[in-house]
């Protein structure tokens, strides 16, 4: 049954708009800049509103919105973004932060000393597919299946990307913490 | 009677720690990891450490909410949108 314009608008406001903060946070990590993130969110929400008839009531609206966000980013924004990742993923798997700090700080208390900007920059410097997986999981709390639905990757790939992204991030934050004097470097 | 959980080596537990913390393991593997952690101080510490790391990551992104002016713009945009979509 077709909705009237008012019904559509109120359904969208009720179901989609509560996810605006999530959409914005993910957009920030995708674009790396607040102004671009705002444009991306605005484009995403307008597209979502215009294709609201394709959203099936009762299904995962957050994943649906983030899929639109991701497609919009890839098709219209990513090419503008010129920043190469600086985090090396290829050797991340073998790094274990716990092994490095186990003796000195097994509870990870030094995490509290790391400023937000440093953490977010480290996330931003991950290669695209690792960054999006980590952001959706560790910043937005999505399940492996939800992330698979949004990114189009198989669940097994989501799992292995997440493992490597977390380890790569740990290595980067370890180097930072050592440099800042929060912990001592431990030879391998 | 419940079956004894399968015995795991420390390396297997470490490989499955994220799956455990993310609640993405099958019931059987989850029980095996839990049983191991409850008896192995090293893996227990490692698990607590990774949990702290994930909490730290989550906490660092939460402060960033959509700016009020963006919310306002989106409300207006939707209110004014006249594109037919059927
Ligand atoms: Zn163990």
XYZ file of C-alpha atoms in Angstrom, chain A residues 8-9 12-13 17 20-21 24-25 28-29 38-39 41-42 45-46 49-50 52-53 96-99 101-102 105-108 110-116 119-120 123 134 137-141 143-145 159 162-163 166-167 169-170 173, chain B residues 14-25 41-86:
116
model
C 6.632 8.433 4.376
C 8.309 11.392 6.012
C 11.679 7.965 7.768
C 12.057 10.361 10.680
C 16.970 9.580 11.538
C 22.183 9.857 12.014
C 25.000 9.912 14.582
C 27.973 10.657 10.588
C 30.679 8.865 12.574
C 33.913 10.884 9.212
C 36.147 7.829 9.166
C 28.643 16.280 6.347
C 28.156 16.396 2.571
C 25.772 12.226 5.170
C 23.437 14.695 3.528
C 20.128 10.591 3.812
C 18.511 12.175 0.770
C 14.660 9.104 1.789
C 14.064 8.915 -1.944
C 12.540 4.607 1.270
C 9.931 2.509 -0.580
C 50.910 -8.907 19.404
C 50.673 -5.876 21.630
C 49.877 -8.025 24.632
C 53.193 -9.861 24.236
C 53.387 -5.034 27.292
C 52.511 -8.158 29.231
C 51.324 -3.060 31.711
C 49.202 -6.200 31.267
C 45.959 -4.296 31.834
C 46.655 -1.802 29.070
C 48.594 3.198 28.919
C 45.618 3.299 26.550
C 44.135 6.033 28.725
C 47.089 8.290 27.962
C 46.637 8.125 24.201
C 44.681 11.113 22.949
C 41.579 10.670 20.781
C 43.640 6.920 17.805
C 41.392 8.286 15.086
C 42.277 4.299 12.204
C 37.207 -1.988 12.001
C 32.812 -3.466 14.236
C 34.763 -1.685 16.922
C 33.307 1.771 16.776
C 29.718 0.934 15.846
C 29.358 -2.536 17.343
C 28.227 -8.155 13.958
C 30.398 -9.934 11.378
C 27.242 -10.746 9.399
C 36.866 -11.831 10.376
C 39.240 -7.365 11.537
C 42.034 -9.415 13.056
C 43.236 -4.590 15.093
C 46.784 -5.879 15.149
C 46.343 -0.551 14.942
C 47.939 -2.039 18.035
C 49.630 2.718 18.926
C 44.682 -16.620 21.183
C 43.471 -17.169 17.611
C 39.902 -17.315 18.863
C 40.061 -14.478 21.397
C 38.494 -11.866 19.136
C 35.778 -14.275 18.083
C 35.175 -14.921 21.776
C 35.035 -11.240 22.721
C 32.913 -10.421 19.666
C 30.533 -13.253 20.618
C 30.962 -14.810 17.208
C 32.060 -18.338 18.190
C 46.503 -17.240 33.774
C 48.356 -16.137 30.614
C 45.323 -16.524 28.364
C 43.122 -14.968 31.036
C 45.371 -11.879 31.102
C 45.524 -11.797 27.319
C 41.739 -11.916 27.107
C 41.365 -9.077 29.626
C 43.903 -7.044 27.695
C 42.139 -7.460 24.350
C 38.837 -6.630 26.013
C 40.366 -3.414 27.368
C 41.701 -2.606 23.897
C 38.279 -3.037 22.273
C 36.583 -0.939 24.957
C 39.180 1.748 24.466
C 38.526 1.826 20.703
C 34.803 2.029 21.185
C 35.074 4.815 23.747
C 37.235 6.935 21.475
C 34.660 7.236 18.707
C 31.548 7.726 20.782
C 32.025 11.424 21.443
C 31.514 12.303 17.809
C 27.879 12.945 17.101
C 26.360 14.602 14.059
C 26.512 18.396 14.475
C 23.102 20.005 15.208
C 23.268 22.112 12.038
C 23.648 18.961 9.960
C 20.593 17.434 11.618
C 18.657 20.602 10.898
C 19.760 20.644 7.247
C 18.667 17.047 6.787
C 15.253 17.670 8.337
C 14.737 20.638 6.022
C 15.994 18.734 3.000
C 13.507 15.951 3.624
C 10.660 18.332 4.303
C 11.283 20.151 1.033
C 12.022 17.114 -1.116
C 9.380 16.762 -3.771
C 11.031 14.103 -5.882
C 8.532 11.437 -6.810
C 9.816 8.035 -5.963
C 7.264 5.438 -6.968
